[in-house]
Amino acid sequence: MSAPVIRTARADDLPGIARLLEESSLSAEGLSDSPGHFRVALDGTDIVGTVGIEHYGSDGLLRSLAVAPSWRSRGIGDLLLGQALEDARELGIRRLVLLTTTAAGYFARHGWRVIDRASVTGGATASSQFRGACPGTATCMEMILS
């Protein structure tokens, strides 16, 4: 397998993104109507990874970081996360938050810190992720961007 190509997601990518999220036990809720900015990693025409940012002024929500099982442990998640952070900075986002039920250790290794979910205010709290797509038991984390 060659290295996947990472590009901005298009509307016709949404079904493939949704399938990958489902395969990864992540919610696709709000995917088609989110104010998000998504990237996909492609092997030919197959979506093998994805990540999204929902933009709320100087805050953002990182969501839906997923890599197809056959592509895991190859650095694709790290590439997608790095691209998402770059995109967030270009959008003027200063603080990114996320919710996770399974990957707190992964994000901690990349500089994210655990915060109290109640400390998140503003637009991100109206996202599908905060309204119930991610359970109340999910770990809430943040990264301050410079």
PDB file of C-alpha atoms in Angstrom, residues 33-103:
ATOM      1  CA  ASP A  33     -25.186  19.675   8.657  1.00  0.00           C
ATOM      2  CA  SER A  34     -22.191  20.644  10.759  1.00  0.00           C
ATOM      3  CA  PRO A  35     -20.309  23.856  10.094  1.00  0.00           C
ATOM      4  CA  GLY A  36     -17.298  21.616   9.968  1.00  0.00           C
ATOM      5  CA  HIS A  37     -14.186  21.428   7.949  1.00  0.00           C
ATOM      6  CA  PHE A  38     -13.333  17.804   7.189  1.00  0.00           C
ATOM      7  CA  ARG A  39     -10.285  16.143   5.698  1.00  0.00           C
ATOM      8  CA  VAL A  40     -10.098  12.654   4.282  1.00  0.00           C
ATOM      9  CA  ALA A  41      -7.186  10.305   3.672  1.00  0.00           C
ATOM     10  CA  LEU A  42      -7.642   8.390   0.434  1.00  0.00           C
ATOM     11  CA  ASP A  43      -6.181   5.179  -0.911  1.00  0.00           C
ATOM     12  CA  GLY A  44      -7.217   5.613  -4.525  1.00  0.00           C
ATOM     13  CA  THR A  45     -10.910   6.377  -4.155  1.00  0.00           C
ATOM     14  CA  ASP A  46     -11.332   4.620  -0.781  1.00  0.00           C
ATOM     15  CA  ILE A  47     -11.601   6.784   2.324  1.00  0.00           C
ATOM     16  CA  VAL A  48      -9.177   5.288   4.854  1.00  0.00           C
ATOM     17  CA  GLY A  49      -9.148   8.146   7.359  1.00  0.00           C
ATOM     18  CA  THR A  50     -10.987  11.293   8.345  1.00  0.00           C
ATOM     19  CA  VAL A  51     -10.968  14.175  10.800  1.00  0.00           C
ATOM     20  CA  GLY A  52     -13.206  17.192  11.230  1.00  0.00           C
ATOM     21  CA  ILE A  53     -13.223  20.596  12.840  1.00  0.00           C
ATOM     22  CA  GLU A  54     -16.336  22.512  13.751  1.00  0.00           C
ATOM     23  CA  HIS A  55     -15.511  26.236  13.863  1.00  0.00           C
ATOM     24  CA  TYR A  56     -17.074  28.524  16.489  1.00  0.00           C
ATOM     25  CA  GLY A  57     -15.214  31.858  16.357  1.00  0.00           C
ATOM     26  CA  SER A  58     -11.943  31.523  18.255  1.00  0.00           C
ATOM     27  CA  ASP A  59     -13.026  28.082  19.531  1.00  0.00           C
ATOM     28  CA  GLY A  60     -13.271  24.847  17.639  1.00  0.00           C
ATOM     29  CA  LEU A  61     -14.322  21.261  18.153  1.00  0.00           C
ATOM     30  CA  LEU A  62     -12.119  18.483  16.844  1.00  0.00           C
ATOM     31  CA  ARG A  63     -14.276  15.517  15.906  1.00  0.00           C
ATOM     32  CA  SER A  64     -14.383  12.272  14.018  1.00  0.00           C
ATOM     33  CA  LEU A  65     -10.690  11.352  13.910  1.00  0.00           C
ATOM     34  CA  ALA A  66     -10.881   7.840  12.513  1.00  0.00           C
ATOM     35  CA  VAL A  67      -8.629   5.517  10.535  1.00  0.00           C
ATOM     36  CA  ALA A  68      -9.733   2.305   8.810  1.00  0.00           C
ATOM     37  CA  PRO A  69      -8.570  -0.769  10.742  1.00  0.00           C
ATOM     38  CA  SER A  70      -6.242  -1.963   7.955  1.00  0.00           C
ATOM     39  CA  TRP A  71      -4.498   1.443   7.964  1.00  0.00           C
ATOM     40  CA  ARG A  72      -4.028   1.852  11.722  1.00  0.00           C
ATOM     41  CA  SER A  73      -0.547   2.063  13.259  1.00  0.00           C
ATOM     42  CA  ARG A  74       0.852   3.609  10.063  1.00  0.00           C
ATOM     43  CA  GLY A  75       0.826   7.249  11.175  1.00  0.00           C
ATOM     44  CA  ILE A  76      -2.340   8.204   9.266  1.00  0.00           C
ATOM     45  CA  GLY A  77      -4.070   9.431  12.431  1.00  0.00           C
ATOM     46  CA  ASP A  78      -1.047  11.587  13.259  1.00  0.00           C
ATOM     47  CA  LEU A  79      -1.056  13.063   9.731  1.00  0.00           C
ATOM     48  CA  LEU A  80      -4.767  13.827   9.908  1.00  0.00           C
ATOM     49  CA  LEU A  81      -4.445  15.345  13.381  1.00  0.00           C
ATOM     50  CA  GLY A  82      -1.522  17.509  12.237  1.00  0.00           C
ATOM     51  CA  GLN A  83      -3.526  18.711   9.229  1.00  0.00           C
ATOM     52  CA  ALA A  84      -6.518  19.483  11.439  1.00  0.00           C
ATOM     53  CA  LEU A  85      -4.351  21.565  13.788  1.00  0.00           C
ATOM     54  CA  GLU A  86      -2.924  23.452  10.812  1.00  0.00           C
ATOM     55  CA  ASP A  87      -6.444  24.043   9.467  1.00  0.00           C
ATOM     56  CA  ALA A  88      -7.602  25.276  12.887  1.00  0.00           C
ATOM     57  CA  ARG A  89      -4.774  27.795  13.072  1.00  0.00           C
ATOM     58  CA  GLU A  90      -5.598  29.038   9.556  1.00  0.00           C
ATOM     59  CA  LEU A  91      -9.234  29.492  10.639  1.00  0.00           C
ATOM     60  CA  GLY A  92      -8.107  31.615  13.593  1.00  0.00           C
ATOM     61  CA  ILE A  93      -9.094  29.025  16.181  1.00  0.00           C
ATOM     62  CA  ARG A  94      -7.229  29.548  19.454  1.00  0.00           C
ATOM     63  CA  ARG A  95      -8.772  26.744  21.524  1.00  0.00           C
ATOM     64  CA  LEU A  96      -9.759  23.305  20.318  1.00  0.00           C
ATOM     65  CA  VAL A  97     -11.812  20.925  22.424  1.00  0.00           C
ATOM     66  CA  LEU A  98     -12.800  17.320  21.850  1.00  0.00           C
ATOM     67  CA  LEU A  99     -14.792  14.532  23.436  1.00  0.00           C
ATOM     68  CA  THR A 100     -13.554  10.948  23.430  1.00  0.00           C
ATOM     69  CA  THR A 101     -14.597   7.677  24.980  1.00  0.00           C
ATOM     70  CA  THR A 102     -11.601   5.627  23.851  1.00  0.00           C
ATOM     71  CA  ALA A 103      -8.652   7.773  22.791  1.00  0.00           C
TER      72      ALA A 103
END
